[in-house]
XYZ file of C-alpha atoms in Angstrom:
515
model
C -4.648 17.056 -4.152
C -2.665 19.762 -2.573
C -5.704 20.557 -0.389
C -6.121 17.308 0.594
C -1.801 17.561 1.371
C -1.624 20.734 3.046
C -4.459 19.406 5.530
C -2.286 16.378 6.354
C 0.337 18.547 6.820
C -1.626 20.818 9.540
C -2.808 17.587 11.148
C -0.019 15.664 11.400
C 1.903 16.495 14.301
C -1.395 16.326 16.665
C -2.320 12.543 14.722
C 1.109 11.260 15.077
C 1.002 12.498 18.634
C -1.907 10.790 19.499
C -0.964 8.069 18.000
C 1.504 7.855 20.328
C -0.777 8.701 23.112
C -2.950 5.182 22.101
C 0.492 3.570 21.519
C 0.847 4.193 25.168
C -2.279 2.725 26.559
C -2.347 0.067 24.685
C 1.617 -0.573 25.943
C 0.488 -0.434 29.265
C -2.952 -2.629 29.017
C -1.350 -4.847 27.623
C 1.875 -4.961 29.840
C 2.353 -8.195 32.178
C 1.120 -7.318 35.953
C 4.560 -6.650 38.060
C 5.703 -5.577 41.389
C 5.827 -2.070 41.005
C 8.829 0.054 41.672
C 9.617 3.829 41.707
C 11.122 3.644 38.522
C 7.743 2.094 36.476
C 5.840 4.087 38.570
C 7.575 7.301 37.437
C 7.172 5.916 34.054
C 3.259 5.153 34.490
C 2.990 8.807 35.851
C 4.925 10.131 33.030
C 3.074 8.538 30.343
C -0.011 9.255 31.923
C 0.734 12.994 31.363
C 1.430 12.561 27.948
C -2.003 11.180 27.247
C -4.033 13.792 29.320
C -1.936 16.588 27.194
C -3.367 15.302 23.969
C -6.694 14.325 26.011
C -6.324 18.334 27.129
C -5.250 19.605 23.148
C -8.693 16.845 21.384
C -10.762 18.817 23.832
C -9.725 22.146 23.214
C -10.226 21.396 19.130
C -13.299 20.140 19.286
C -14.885 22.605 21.606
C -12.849 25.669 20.298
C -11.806 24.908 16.365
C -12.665 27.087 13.845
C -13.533 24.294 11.843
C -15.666 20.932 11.883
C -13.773 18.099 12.335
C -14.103 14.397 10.355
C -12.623 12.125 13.149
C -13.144 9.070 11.219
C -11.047 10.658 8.499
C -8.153 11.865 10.983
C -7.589 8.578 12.436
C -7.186 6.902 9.552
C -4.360 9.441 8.663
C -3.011 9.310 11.921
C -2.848 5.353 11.736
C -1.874 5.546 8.216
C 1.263 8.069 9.160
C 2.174 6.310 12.009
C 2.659 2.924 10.577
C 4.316 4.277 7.597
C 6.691 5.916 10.508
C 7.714 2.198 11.348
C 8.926 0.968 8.258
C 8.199 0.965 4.123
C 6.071 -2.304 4.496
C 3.833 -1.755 7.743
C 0.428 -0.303 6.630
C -2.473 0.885 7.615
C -5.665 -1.014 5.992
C -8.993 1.036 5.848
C -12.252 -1.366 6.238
C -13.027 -0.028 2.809
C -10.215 -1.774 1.301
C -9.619 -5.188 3.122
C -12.296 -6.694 1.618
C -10.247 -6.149 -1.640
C -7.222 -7.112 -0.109
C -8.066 -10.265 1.659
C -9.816 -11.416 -1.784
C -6.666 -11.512 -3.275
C -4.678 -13.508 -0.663
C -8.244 -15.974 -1.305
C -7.395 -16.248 -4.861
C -11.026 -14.291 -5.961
C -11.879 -10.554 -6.734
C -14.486 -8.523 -8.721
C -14.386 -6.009 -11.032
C -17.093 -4.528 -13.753
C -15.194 -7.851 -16.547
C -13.651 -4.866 -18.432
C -9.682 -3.961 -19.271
C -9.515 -0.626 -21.009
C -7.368 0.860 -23.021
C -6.182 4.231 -24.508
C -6.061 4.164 -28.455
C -6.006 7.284 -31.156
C -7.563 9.528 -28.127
C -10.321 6.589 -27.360
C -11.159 4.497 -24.479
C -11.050 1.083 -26.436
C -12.330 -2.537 -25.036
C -9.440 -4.219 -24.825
C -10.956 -7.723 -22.930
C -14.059 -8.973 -22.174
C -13.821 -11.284 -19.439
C -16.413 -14.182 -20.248
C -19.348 -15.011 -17.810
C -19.236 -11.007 -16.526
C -22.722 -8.584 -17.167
C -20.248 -7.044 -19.671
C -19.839 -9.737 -22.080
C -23.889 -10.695 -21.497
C -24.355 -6.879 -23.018
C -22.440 -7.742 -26.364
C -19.377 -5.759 -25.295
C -16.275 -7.084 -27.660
C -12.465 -5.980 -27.965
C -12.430 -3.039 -29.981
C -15.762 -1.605 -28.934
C -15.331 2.142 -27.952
C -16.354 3.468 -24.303
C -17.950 6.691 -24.640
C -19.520 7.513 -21.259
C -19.255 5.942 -17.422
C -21.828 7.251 -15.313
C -22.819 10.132 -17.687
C -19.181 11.167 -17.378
C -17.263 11.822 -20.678
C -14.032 10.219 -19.805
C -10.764 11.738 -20.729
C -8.514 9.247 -22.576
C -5.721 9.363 -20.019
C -5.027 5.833 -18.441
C -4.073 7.317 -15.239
C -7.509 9.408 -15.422
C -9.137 6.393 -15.979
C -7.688 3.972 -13.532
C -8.216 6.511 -10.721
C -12.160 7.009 -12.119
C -12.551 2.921 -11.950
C -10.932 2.790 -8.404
C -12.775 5.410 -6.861
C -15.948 3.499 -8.087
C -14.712 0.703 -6.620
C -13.889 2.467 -3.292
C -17.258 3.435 -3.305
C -18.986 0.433 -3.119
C -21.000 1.233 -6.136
C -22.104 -2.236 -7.377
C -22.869 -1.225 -10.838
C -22.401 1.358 -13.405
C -24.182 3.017 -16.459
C -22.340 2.476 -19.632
C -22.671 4.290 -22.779
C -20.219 2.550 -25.853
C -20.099 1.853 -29.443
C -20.778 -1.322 -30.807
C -18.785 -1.723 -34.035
C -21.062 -5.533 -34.509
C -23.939 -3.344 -34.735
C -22.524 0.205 -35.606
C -24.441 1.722 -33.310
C -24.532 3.323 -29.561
C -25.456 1.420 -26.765
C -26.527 1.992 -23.253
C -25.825 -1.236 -20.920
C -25.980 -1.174 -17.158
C -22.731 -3.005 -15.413
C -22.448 -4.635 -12.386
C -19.706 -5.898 -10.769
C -19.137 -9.859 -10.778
C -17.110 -12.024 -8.844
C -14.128 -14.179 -10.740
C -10.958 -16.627 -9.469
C -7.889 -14.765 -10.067
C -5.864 -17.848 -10.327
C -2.416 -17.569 -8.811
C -0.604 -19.577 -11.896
C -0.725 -17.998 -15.188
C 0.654 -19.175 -18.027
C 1.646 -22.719 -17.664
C 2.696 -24.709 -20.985
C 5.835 -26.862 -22.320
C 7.940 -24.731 -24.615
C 9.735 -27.680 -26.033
C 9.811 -31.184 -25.170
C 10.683 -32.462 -21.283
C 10.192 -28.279 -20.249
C 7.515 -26.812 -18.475
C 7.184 -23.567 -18.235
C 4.992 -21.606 -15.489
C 4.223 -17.779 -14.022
C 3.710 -17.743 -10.806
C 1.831 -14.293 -9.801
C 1.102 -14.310 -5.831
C 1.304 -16.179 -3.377
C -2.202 -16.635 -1.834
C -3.928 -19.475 -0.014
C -4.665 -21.113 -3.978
C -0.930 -21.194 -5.383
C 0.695 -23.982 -4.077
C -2.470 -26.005 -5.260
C -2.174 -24.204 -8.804
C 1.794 -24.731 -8.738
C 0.852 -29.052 -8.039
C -1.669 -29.331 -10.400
C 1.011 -27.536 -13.151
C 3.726 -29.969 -12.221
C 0.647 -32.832 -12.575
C -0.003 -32.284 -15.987
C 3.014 -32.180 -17.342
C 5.806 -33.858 -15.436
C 3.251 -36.698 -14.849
C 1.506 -36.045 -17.947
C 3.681 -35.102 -20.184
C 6.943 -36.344 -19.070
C 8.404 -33.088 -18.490
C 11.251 -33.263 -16.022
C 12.765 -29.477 -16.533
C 11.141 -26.693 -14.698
C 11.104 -23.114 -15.430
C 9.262 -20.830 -12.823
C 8.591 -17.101 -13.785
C 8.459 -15.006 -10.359
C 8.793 -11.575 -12.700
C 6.314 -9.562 -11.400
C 5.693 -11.562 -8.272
C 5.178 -9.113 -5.292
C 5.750 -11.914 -2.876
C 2.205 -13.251 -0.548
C 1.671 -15.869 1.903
C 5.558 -17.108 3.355
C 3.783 -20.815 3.906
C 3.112 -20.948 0.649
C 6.476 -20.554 -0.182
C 7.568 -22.882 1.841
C 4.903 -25.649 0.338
C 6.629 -25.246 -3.007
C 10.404 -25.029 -2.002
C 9.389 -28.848 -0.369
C 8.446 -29.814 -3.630
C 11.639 -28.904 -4.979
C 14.263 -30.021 -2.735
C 14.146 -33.618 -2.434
C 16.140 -34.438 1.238
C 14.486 -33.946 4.270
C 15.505 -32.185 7.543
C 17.481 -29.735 5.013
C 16.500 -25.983 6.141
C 15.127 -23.938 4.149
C 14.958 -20.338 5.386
C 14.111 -18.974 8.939
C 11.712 -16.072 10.586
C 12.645 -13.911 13.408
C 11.667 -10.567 14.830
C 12.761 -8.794 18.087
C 9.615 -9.527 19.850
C 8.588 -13.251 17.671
C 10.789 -16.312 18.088
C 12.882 -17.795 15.826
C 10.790 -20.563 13.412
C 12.320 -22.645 10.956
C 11.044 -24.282 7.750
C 12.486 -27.079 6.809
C 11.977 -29.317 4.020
C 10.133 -32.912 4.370
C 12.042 -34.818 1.679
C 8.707 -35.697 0.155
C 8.315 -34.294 -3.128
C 5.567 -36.036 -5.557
C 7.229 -35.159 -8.348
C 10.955 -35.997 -9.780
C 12.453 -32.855 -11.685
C 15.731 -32.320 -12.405
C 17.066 -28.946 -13.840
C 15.111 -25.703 -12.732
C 15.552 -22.221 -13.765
C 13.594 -19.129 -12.017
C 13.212 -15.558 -13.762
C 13.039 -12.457 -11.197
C 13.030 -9.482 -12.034
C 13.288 -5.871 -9.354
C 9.589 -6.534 -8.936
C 10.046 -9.861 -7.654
C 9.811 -9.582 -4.062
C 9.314 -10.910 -0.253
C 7.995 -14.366 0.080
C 8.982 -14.631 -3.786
C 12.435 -13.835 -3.732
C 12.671 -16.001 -0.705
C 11.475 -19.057 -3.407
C 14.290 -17.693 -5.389
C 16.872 -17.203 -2.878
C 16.989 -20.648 -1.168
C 16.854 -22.064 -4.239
C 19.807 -20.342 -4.960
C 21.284 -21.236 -1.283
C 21.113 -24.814 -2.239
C 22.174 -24.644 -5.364
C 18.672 -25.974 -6.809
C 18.193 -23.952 -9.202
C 19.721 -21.143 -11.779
C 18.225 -17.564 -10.954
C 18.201 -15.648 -14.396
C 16.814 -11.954 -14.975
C 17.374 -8.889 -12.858
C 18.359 -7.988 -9.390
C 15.442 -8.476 -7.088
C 13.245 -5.570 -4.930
C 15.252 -6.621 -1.741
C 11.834 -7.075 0.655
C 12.698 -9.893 3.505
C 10.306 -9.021 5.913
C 6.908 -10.927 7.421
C 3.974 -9.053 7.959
C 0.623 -10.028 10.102
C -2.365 -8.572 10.051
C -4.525 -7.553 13.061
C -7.900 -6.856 12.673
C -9.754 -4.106 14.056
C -13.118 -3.233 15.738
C -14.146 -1.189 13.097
C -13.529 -3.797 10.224
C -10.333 -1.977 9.250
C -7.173 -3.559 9.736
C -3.345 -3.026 10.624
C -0.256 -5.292 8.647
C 2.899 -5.138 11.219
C 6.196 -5.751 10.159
C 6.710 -8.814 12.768
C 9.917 -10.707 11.397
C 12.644 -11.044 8.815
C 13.371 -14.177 6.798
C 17.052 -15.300 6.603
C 17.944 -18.410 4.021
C 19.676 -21.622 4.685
C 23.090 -19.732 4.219
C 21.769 -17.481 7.150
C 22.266 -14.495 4.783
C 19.342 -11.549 5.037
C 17.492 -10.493 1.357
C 16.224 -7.144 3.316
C 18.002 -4.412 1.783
C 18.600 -1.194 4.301
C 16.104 1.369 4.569
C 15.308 4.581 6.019
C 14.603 4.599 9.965
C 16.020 1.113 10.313
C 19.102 1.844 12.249
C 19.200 -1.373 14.598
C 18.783 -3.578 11.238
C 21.044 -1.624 9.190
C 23.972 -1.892 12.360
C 23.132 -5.541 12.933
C 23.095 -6.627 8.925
C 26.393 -4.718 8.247
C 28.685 -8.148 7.644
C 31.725 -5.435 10.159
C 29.109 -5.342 12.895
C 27.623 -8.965 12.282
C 30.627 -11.025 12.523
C 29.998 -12.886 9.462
C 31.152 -10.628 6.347
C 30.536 -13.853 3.557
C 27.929 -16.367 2.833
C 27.996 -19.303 0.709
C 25.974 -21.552 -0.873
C 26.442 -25.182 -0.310
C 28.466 -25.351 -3.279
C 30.576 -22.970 -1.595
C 29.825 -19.772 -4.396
C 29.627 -16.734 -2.530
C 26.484 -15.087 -1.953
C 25.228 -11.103 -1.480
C 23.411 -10.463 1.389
C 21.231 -7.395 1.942
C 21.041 -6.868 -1.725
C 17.584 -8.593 -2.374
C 18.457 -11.890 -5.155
C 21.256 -11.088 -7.408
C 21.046 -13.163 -10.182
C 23.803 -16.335 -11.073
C 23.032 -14.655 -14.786
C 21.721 -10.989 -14.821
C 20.473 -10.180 -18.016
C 18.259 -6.845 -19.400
C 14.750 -7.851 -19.122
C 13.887 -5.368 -21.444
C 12.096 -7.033 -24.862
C 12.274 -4.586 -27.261
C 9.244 -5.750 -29.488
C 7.472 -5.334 -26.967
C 7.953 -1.548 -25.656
C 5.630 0.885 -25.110
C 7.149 2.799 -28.202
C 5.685 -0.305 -30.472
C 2.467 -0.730 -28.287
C 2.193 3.152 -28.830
C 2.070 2.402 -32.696
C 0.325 -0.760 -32.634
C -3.104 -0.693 -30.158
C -4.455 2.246 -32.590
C -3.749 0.027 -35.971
C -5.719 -3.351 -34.097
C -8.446 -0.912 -32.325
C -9.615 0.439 -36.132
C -10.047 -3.361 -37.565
C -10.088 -5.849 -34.806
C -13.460 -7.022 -36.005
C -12.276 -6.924 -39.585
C -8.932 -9.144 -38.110
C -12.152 -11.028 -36.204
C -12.799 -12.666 -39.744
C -9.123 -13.315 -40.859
C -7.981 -14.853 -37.411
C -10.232 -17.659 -36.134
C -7.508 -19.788 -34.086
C -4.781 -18.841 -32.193
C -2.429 -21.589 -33.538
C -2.770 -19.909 -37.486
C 1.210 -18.524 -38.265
C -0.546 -14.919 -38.089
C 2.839 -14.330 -40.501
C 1.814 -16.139 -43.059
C -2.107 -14.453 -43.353
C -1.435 -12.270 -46.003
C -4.623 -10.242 -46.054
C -3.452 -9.287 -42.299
C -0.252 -8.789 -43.172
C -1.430 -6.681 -46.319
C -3.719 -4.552 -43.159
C -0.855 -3.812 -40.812
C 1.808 -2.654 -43.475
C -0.502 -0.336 -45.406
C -1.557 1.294 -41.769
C 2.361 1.124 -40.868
C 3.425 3.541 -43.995
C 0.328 5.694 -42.955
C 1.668 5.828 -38.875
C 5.629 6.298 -40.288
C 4.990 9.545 -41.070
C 2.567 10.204 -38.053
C 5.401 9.197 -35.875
C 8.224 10.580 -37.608
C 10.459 11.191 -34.034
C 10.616 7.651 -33.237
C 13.115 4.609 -33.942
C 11.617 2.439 -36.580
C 11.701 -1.202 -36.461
C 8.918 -2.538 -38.664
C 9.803 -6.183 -37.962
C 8.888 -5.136 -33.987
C 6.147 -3.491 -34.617
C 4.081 -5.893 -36.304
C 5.472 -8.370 -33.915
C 3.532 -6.507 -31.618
C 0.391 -6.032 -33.508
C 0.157 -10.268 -33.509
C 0.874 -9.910 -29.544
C -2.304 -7.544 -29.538
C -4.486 -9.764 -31.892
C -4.072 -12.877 -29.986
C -4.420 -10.700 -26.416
C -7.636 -9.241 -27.404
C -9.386 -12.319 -29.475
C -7.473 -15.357 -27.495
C -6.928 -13.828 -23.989
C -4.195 -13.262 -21.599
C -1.881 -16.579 -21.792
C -2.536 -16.571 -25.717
C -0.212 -13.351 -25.622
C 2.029 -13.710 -23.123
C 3.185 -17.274 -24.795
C 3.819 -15.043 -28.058
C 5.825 -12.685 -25.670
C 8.101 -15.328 -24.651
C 9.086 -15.796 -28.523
C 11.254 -12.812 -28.305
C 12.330 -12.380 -24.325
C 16.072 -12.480 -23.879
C 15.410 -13.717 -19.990
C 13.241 -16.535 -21.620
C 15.481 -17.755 -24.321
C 18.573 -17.961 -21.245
C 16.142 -19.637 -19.167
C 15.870 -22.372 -22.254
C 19.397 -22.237 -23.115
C 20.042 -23.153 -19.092
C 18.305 -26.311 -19.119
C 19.481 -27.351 -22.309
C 23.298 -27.790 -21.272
């Protein structure tokens, strides 16, 4: 790693520079033909010399370095550097990793059907996702991973997410898997290949008690709004649910139209606006709302979080413009800027910061950042003219301070913590497929199965003294271990329902809509 640093570091004025060198050709090719003058001719001439300089210093390096030189690997650093010059959100996307990238903004990805997890020094099958070449070999939660590739791995989660990732980079389309099979007590060798699968866009959608519906919204790619109608289908038609609770928590923001699709099913006038986009070089656009929602709901709560950002917390924040709807959790990430993506000869690609969103209030959700020294002196309220924005309900609003909640609460759910998950994947790991027998359905009261509960308290006195150091809370803990059983037999929304049981943000959320 330091290698790899200390070369960017004896690169990077010469990459940056010619980055600025192709900045400048590309300025002028693709300036509008005018009547010249002295002054853009001086300019022309000027910039001209610039280039042949770093024309002169390529040629003397690659006729005269001491060293061979991988120019496919220095222009992606130089790109790379240079956009992350511009701004925090501006990027640099290698042709190796769009593929990924734009899969996600479709809704599908791949992977090898495996989550992993560290557990009494093991690498332990946590999930198995159906219809993958892993669950075709007989691989089930619990089973142990004991080589990939003929590699011993080391159980470190960060060891192993950077092993699976650089397998990924490298286009490998399968792996060699050597694991334990607690079924059939006995190693197995199983060759893996990655599959494709829909990452859907809505997670957990379900009605937590009668006329609510609950969903988690995770991105916003080309499939959400779809997911998001097809929700509000099943239960407000369905189900009669007219309260809505939508979880952005996690939500690093996506596609701003899809945004936009959703906010119009949740403001019912038309003409009203919704946010706007503008950029020094892009014109202003507004989104305004149709007044034609299909569905009728009245209260709605959403549930941010720091992590909830960009074209999420602009869902969040004109709700909270137009007094929609009651923003509960923590302060948001602060990202109000619009990217687009350019595509490049080589397959790579480039995302440019193009635009910033403003909300109906005309208030900005950007928070300052380094090198942004025209935003920062144009959002200051002194410089702007306009020190205080309301909501049309007239309650004051922040501005360049991402969302700030109408109820900030601690997110933090402390059965949940990775102090209890510490003490509890090791205790499921050694008997999931004796739990396998005791647990068939995921509706059981896992409280009330005593031979479980007989399990996880004898392996709780052994791990109190194993983890002397640590806070206690027994009642957490083996709230935790049920989390775990119903994540690894039942899947992903099984759990994260449980979760809810015990989240303070949650429980406000239900409290909201129940005044």
């Amino acid at each position: 790693m330091s290698t790899n640093l200390d070369t960017y570091k004896k690169w990077q004025p010469f990459l940056l520079g010619l980055c600025a060198a192709i900045g400048l050709i590309a300025g002028m090719n693709m300036r509008q033909v005018q009547k010249p003058s002295v002054e853009t001719n001086a300019i022309q001439l000027n910039s001209m010399d610039r280039i042949q300089k770093f024309a002169d210093v390529m040629g003397y390096i690659q006729s005269k370095y001491i060293d061979s030189i991988d120019l496919e690997k220095s222009t992606d650093l130089a790109l790379d550097a240079w956009l992350a010059s511009l701004d925090p959100y501006s990027d640099y996307i290698p042709s190796s990793e769009l593929n990924s990238f734009s899969n996600r903004m479709n809704g599908t990805d791949e992977d090898f059907g495996l989550d992993l997890v560290v557990a009494d020094s093991k690498i332990v099958i946590q999930k198995v996702r159906e219809a993958s070449d892993a669950a075709a070999a007989g691989m089930q939660a619990g089973d142990q991973i004991k080589l990939i590739n003929g590699l011993q791995i080391k159980p470190d989660m960060y060891y192993l997410d950077s092993l699976i990732d650089s397998i990924l980079e490298s286009n490998q389309d399968s792996i060699e898997i050597a694991w334990y099979s607690h079924e059939f007590a006995r190693e197995q060798n199983s060759k893996i290949g990655l599959s494709p699968f829909k990452d859907n866009a809505v997670g957990l959608s379900f009605s937590p008690e009668k006329g609510v519906v609950y969903l988690k919204l995770k991105i916003l790619n080309k499939e959400s709004y779809r997911e998001f109608m097809n929700v509000l289908e099943t239960y407000v038609s369905g189900k009669n649910c007219n309260r809505l609770i939508i979880d952005l928590r996690g939500n690093a923001g996506g596609l701003v139209h899809e945004a936009a699709y959703i906010l119009n099913q949740l403001i019912p006038e038309k003409d009203i606006l919704l946010f706007k986009t503008q950029g020094f070089k892009t014109a202003a656009k507004e989104f305004k709302s149709t007044g034609k929602p299909f569905f009728r709901l009245d209260k709605i709560v959403v549930l941010v979080d720091n992590e909830t950002a960009s074209a999420a917390e602009l869902i969040a924040a004109s709700l909270q413009d137009l007094d929609r709807a009651t923003i509960v959790g923590q302060n948001t990430y602060g990202k109000g800027t619009v990217l687009e993506q350019y595509s490049l000869p080589d397959g790579s690609a480039i995302r440019l910061a193009v635009s910033r969103f403003s909300t109906n209030s005309g208030r900005l959700i950007q928070k300052p950042y380094e090198n942004s020294e025209e935003y920062n002196y144009l959002s200051n309220p002194e410089n702007s003219g306009e020190a205080i924005y309301y909501s049309r309900k007239k309650r004051r609003l922040a501005t360049n301070k991402g969302v700030v909640p109408d109820i900030e609460l601690d997110a933090t759910n402390s059965a949940f913590d990775s102090t209890q998950q510490l003490i509890a994947i090791p205790i499921i790991a050694g008997h999931i497929h004796e739990i396998k027998k005791l647990v068939a359905n995921p509706k059981e009261s896992l409280k009330s199965n005593k031979q479980l509960d007989l399990i996880l308290k004898n392996e709780l006195s052994k791990a109190k003294t194993k983890y002397s150091g640590i806070r206690w809370n027994e009642e957490q803990i083996i709230q935790t271990c049920h989390a775990t059983i119903l994540l690894w037999l039942f899947g992903e929304s099984t759990f994260q329902e449980e979760r809810l049981k015990t989240d303070p943000v949650f429980q406000r959320a239900l409290q909201e809509l129940r005044n």
